[in-house]
Coordinates of C-alpha atoms in Angstrom, one line a residue:
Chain A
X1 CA 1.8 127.0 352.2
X2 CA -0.9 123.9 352.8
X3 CA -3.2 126.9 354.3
X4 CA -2.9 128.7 351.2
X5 CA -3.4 125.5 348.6
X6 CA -6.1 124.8 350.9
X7 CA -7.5 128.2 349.3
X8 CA -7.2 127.3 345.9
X9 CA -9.7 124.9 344.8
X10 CA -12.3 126.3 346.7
X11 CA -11.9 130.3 345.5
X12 CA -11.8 128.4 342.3
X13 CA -15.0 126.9 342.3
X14 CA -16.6 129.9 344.1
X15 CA -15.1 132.3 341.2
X16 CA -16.8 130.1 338.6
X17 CA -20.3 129.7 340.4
X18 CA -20.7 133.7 341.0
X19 CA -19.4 134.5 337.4
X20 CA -22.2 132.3 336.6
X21 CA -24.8 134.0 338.6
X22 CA -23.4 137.2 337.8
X23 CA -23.6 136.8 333.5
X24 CA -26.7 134.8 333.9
X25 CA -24.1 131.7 332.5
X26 CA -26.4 127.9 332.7
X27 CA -23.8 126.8 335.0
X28 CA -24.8 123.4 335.8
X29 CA -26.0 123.0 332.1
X30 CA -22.2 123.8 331.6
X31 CA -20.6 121.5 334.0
X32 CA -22.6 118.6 332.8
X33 CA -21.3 118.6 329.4
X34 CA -17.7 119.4 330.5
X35 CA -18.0 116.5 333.0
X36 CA -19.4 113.9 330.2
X37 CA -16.2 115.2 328.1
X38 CA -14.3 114.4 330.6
X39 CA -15.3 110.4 331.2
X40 CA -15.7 110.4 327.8
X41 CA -11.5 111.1 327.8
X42 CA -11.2 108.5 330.8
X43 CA -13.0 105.7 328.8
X44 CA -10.6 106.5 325.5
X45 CA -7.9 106.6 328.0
X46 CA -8.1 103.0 329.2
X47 CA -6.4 101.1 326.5
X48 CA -3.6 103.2 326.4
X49 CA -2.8 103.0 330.2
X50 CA -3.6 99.3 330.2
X51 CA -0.7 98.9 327.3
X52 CA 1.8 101.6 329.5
X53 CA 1.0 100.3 333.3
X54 CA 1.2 96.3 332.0
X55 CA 4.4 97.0 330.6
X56 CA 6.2 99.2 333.5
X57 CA 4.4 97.0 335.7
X58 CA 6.4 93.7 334.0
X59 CA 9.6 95.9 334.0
X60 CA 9.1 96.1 337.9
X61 CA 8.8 92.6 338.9
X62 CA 11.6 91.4 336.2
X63 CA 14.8 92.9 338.8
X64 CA 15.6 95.0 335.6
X65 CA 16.1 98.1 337.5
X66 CA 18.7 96.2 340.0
X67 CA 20.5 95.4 336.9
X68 CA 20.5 98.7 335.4
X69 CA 21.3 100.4 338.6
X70 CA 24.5 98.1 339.2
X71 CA 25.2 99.2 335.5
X72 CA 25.3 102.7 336.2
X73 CA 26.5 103.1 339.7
X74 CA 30.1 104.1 338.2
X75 CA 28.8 106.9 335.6
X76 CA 26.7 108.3 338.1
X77 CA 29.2 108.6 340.8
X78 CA 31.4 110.5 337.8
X79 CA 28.7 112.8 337.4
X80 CA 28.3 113.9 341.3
X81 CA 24.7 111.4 341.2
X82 CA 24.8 109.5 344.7
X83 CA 24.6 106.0 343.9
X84 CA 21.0 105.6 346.3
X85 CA 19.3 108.2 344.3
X86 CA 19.9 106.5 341.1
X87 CA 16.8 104.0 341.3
X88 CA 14.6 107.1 341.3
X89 CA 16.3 108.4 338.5
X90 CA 15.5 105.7 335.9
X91 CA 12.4 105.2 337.0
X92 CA 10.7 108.6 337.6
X93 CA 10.0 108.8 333.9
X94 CA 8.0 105.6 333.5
X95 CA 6.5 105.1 336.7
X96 CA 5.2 108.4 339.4
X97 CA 3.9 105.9 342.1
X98 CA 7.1 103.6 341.7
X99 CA 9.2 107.1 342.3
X100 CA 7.3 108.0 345.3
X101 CA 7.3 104.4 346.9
X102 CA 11.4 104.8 345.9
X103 CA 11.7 108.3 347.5
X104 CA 10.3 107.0 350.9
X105 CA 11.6 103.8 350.8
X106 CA 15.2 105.7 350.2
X107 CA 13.9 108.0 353.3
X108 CA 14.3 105.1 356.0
X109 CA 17.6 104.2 354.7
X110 CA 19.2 107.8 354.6
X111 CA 17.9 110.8 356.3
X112 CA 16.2 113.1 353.9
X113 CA 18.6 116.1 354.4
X114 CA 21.0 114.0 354.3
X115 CA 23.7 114.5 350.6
X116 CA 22.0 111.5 349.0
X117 CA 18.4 112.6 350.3
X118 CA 18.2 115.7 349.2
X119 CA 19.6 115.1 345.4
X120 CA 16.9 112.4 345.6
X121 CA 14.2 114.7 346.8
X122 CA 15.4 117.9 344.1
X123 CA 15.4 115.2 341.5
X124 CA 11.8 113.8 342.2
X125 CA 10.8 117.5 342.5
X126 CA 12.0 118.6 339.2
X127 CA 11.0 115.6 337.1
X128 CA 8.0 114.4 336.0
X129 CA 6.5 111.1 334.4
X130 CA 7.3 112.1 330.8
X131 CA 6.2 108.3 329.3
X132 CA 3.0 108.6 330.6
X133 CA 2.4 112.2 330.0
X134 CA 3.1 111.5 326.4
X135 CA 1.0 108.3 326.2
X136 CA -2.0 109.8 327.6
X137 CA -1.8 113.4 325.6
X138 CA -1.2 112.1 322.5
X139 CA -3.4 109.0 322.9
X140 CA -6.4 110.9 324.0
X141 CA -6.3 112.6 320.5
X142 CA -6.0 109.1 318.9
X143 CA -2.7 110.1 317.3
X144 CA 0.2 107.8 316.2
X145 CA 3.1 110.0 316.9
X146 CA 5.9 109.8 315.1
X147 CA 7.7 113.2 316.8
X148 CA 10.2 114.4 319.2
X149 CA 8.2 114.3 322.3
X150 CA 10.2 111.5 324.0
X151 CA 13.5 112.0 322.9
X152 CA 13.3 116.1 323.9
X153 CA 11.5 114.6 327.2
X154 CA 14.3 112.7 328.2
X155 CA 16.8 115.1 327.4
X156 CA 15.6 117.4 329.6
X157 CA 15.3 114.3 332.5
X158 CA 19.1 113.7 331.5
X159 CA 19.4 117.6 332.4
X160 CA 17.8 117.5 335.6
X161 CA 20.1 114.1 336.8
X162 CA 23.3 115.8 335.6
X163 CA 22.6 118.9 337.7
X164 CA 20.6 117.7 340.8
X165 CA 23.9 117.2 342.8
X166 CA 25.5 120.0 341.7
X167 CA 22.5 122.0 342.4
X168 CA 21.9 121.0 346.0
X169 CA 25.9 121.4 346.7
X170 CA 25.3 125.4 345.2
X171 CA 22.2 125.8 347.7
X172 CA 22.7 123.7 350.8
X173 CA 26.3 122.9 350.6
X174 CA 27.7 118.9 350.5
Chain B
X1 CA 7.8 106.0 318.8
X2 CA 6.1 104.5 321.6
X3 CA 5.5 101.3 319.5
X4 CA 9.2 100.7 320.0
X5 CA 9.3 102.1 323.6
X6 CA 6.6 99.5 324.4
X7 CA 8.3 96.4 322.4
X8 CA 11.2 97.4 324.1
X9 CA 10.0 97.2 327.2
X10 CA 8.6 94.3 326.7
X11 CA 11.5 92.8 325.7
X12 CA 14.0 93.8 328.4
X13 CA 11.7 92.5 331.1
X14 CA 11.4 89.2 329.9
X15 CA 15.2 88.8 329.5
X16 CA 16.1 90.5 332.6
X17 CA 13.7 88.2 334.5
X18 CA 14.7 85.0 332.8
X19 CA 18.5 86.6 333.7
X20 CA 17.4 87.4 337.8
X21 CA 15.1 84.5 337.7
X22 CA 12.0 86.0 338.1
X23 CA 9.6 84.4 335.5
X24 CA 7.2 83.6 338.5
X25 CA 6.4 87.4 339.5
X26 CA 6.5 88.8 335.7
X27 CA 3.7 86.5 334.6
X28 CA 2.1 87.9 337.6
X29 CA 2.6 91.4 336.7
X30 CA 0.9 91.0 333.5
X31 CA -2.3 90.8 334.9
X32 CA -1.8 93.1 337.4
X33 CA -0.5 95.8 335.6
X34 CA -3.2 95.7 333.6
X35 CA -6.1 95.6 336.9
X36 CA -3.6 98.4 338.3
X37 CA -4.5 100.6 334.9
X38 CA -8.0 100.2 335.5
X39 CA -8.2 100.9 339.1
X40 CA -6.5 104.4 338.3
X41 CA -9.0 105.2 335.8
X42 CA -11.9 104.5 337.5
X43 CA -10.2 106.2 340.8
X44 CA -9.4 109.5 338.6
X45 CA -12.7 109.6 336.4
X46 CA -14.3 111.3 339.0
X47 CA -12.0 113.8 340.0
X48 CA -11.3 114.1 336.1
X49 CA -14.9 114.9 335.4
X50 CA -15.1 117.5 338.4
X51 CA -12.5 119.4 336.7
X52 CA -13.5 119.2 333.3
X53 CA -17.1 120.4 334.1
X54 CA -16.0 123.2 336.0
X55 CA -13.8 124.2 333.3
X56 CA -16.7 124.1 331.3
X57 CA -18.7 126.5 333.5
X58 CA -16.2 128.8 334.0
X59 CA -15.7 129.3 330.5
X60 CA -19.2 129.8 330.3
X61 CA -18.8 132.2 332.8
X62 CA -15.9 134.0 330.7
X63 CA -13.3 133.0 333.3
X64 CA -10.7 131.4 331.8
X65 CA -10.8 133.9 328.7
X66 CA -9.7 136.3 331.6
X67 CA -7.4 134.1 333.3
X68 CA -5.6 133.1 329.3
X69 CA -5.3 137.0 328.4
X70 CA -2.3 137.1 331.4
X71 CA -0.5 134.3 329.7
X72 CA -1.3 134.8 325.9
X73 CA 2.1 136.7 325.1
X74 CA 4.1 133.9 326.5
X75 CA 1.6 130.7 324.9
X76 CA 1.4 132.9 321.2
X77 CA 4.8 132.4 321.2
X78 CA 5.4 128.6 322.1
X79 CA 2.2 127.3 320.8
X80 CA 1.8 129.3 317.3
X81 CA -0.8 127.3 315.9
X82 CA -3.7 128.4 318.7
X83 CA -6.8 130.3 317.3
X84 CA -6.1 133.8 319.4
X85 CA -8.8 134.0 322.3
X86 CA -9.9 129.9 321.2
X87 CA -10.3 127.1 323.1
X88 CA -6.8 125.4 323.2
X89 CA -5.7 128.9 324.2
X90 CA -7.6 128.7 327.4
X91 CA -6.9 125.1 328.1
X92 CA -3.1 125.4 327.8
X93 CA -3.6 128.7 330.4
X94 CA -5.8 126.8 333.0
X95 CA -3.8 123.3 332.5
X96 CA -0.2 125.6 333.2
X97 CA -1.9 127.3 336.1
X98 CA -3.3 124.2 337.7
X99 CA 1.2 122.4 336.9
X100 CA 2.7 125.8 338.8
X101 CA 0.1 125.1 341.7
X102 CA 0.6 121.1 341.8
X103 CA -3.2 120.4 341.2
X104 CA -2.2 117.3 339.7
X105 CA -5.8 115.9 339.3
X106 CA -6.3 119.4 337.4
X107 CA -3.6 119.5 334.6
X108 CA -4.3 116.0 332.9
X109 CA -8.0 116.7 332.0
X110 CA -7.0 120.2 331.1
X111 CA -4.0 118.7 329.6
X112 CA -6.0 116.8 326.9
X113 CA -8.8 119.3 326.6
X114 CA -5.8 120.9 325.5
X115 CA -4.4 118.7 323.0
X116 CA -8.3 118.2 322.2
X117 CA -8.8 121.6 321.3
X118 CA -5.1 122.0 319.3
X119 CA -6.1 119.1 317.0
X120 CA -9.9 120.7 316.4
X121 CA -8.2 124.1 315.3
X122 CA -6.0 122.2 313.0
X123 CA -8.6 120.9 311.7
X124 CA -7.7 117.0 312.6
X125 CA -5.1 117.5 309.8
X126 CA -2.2 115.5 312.5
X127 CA 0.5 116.2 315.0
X128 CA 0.7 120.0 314.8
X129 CA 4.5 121.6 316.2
X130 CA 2.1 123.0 318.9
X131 CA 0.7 119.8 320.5
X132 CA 4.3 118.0 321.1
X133 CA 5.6 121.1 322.2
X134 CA 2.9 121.4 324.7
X135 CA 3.0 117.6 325.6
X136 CA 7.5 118.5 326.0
X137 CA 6.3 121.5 328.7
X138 CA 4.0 119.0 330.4
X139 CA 6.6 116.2 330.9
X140 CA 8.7 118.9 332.7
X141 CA 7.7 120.0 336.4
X142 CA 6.5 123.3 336.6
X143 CA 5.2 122.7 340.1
X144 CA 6.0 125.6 342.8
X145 CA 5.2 123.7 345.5
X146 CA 5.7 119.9 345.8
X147 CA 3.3 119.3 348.1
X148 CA 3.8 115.4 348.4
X149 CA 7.2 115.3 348.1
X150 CA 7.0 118.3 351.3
X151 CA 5.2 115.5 352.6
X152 CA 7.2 112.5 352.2
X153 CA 9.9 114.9 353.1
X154 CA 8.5 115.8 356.9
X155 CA 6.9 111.9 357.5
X156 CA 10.6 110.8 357.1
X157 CA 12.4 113.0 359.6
X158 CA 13.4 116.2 357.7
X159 CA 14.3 119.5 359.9
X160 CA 13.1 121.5 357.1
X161 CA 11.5 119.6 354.3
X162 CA 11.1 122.9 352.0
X163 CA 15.1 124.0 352.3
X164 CA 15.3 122.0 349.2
X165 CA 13.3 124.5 346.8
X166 CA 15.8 126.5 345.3
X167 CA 17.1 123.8 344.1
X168 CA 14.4 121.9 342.8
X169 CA 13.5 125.5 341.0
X170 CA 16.8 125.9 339.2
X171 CA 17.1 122.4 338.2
X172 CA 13.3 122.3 337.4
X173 CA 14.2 125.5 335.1
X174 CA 17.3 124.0 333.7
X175 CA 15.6 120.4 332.4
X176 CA 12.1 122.1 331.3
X177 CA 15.1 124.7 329.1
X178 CA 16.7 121.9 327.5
X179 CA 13.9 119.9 326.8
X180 CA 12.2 122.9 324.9
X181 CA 15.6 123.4 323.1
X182 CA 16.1 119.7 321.7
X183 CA 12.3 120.1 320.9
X184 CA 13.2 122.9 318.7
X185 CA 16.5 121.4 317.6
X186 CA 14.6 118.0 316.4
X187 CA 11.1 119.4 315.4
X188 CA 12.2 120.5 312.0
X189 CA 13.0 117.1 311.0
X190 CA 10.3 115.3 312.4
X191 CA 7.0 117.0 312.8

């Protein structure tokens, strides 16, 4: 699989450049303008992500996911959630790098194919960071969003918790 | 929304760290979290401004037009308010093309060139039903391949870091289902 996404970018770029050459398209003329669009999104982008990564970065350091996690540990174990893989759950929506420093932090503790591992590994494969997808979307078309976004975001997170252990006991057995 | 999801946060780590005594490392975190934001910036604008441009040329070169036909049954029907053949029509096809392949420094700038091109054809009237749906399909993981979590996976001792796929495809597929379906369920009262 890595040989193959090795492939991608690269046919990608080559596709675009002899399309180019082939309709007689200004490519370069093109990619300039779509790159100075594209800082012009990254400078916009700044205040929102200085707002979001100040906030989950104070939610961090205050030991508010200890609390929450001690909180939950009974609910969880009703819904077949191993206790260890519930820091990555509340967190993956907020934070991607505070998931992945979770994930392989869990990883020296419990082996990955271990029960506990693997619901921990489906569940950071099947999740994403909804908060910040919807901060960054909505704020790079400067809109104050008064929708369903988050709530329909987390639902479907809530899905994916619920059924993570019950998912990996269907494939790979307990 | 995110008004409150920001006060709220706010609020709960200031209480929890005055409650777990850790007032010292919060007042750090302020500052930064903030340094932190713009470190990812400037370490994505460029890889952000790769992607963009070569979006640009390709659909110069008529590219993605080609590329959006293959998808444009399935996006007429979840995004109804694209201009057939426009813009936001290609962007949604290259940003879901670039999620199923993991490019993840791919599907953000396409992601709001996207939502950039949905609010144009609306004519900057507001939030259409389009643009949170298409925000919904991007907080799900539509990723085939986790390549870091493969990754992370193998560096901490796994015999077969991939045997987890199936699942992560059915439980993928089950949470991007029911987030689409609560999006319909709430959309008529909202947007």
């Amino acid at each position: 699989m890595s040989e193959l996404s090795a492939w991608i970018v690269p046919a990608f770029a080559a596709m675009v450049a002899a399309l180019c050459l082939l309709r007689r398209a200004p490519a370069f003329d093109a990619f300039t303008e779509g790159a100075r669009e594209g800082l012009r999104s990254c400078v916009s982008l700044l205040p929102t992500l200085i707002g979001l990564v100040m906030a989950v970065s104070m939610l961090r350091a205050s030991g508010a996911l200890e609390l929450a996690c001690a909180a939950l540990t009974p609910l969880a174990r009703a819904f077949g959630l191993p206790p260890e893989s519930l820091p990555l759950a509340l967190m993956k929506p907020v934070s991607g790098s505070a998931s992945t420093a979770l994930l392989s932090q869990l990883f020296t503790q419990l082996s990955p194919d271990s029960f506990a591992g693997r619901v921990a590994s489906v569940l950071a494969g099947s999740t994403e960071t909804a908060l910040y997808c919807i901060a960054v979307y909505f704020g790079a078309v400067g809109k104050r969003e008064r929708t369903c976004a988050l709530p329909a975001a987390l639902a479907g997170h809530l899905a994916a918790c619920l059924s993570a252990g019950w998912a990996v006991r269907l494939f790979l057995g307990a | 929304m995110l008004n409150y999801v920001w006060i709220m946060l706010i609020l709960v780590s200031v209480l929890c760290a005055i409650w777990m005594g850790k007032l010292e490392e919060l007042s750090e975190a302020v500052f930064s979290g903030a340094q932190q934001a713009v470190e990812l910036v400037l370490a994505m604008a460029g890889a952000m401004a790769a992607w963009t441009g070569l979006l640009k040329a390709g659909e110069a070169a008529g590219l993605t037009k080609a590329l959006s036909r293959l998808l444009r049954p399935l996006i007429r029907r979840l995004f109804p308010d694209c201009v057939p053949g426009g813009k936001a029509e290609q962007a949604i096809c290259m940003n879901m093309t670039a999620n199923l392949f993991g490019i993840g420094n791919a599907a953000t700038p396409m992601g709001i060139a996207a939502m950039r091109a949905l609010d144009e054809e609306g004519g900057g009237r507001g939030v259409s039903r389009s643009m949170v749906r298409f925000v919904v399909v991007n907080t799900a993981s539509l990723q085939l391949f986790p390549a870091t979590l493969g990754a992370l996976r193998a560096a901490g001792g796994s015999a077969n870091p991939f045997d987890i796929l199936p699942a992560v495809w059915l439980v993928s597929a089950l949470s991007l289902a029911v987030a689409l379906l609560a999006c319909f369920a709430l959309e008529g009262r909202h947007v």
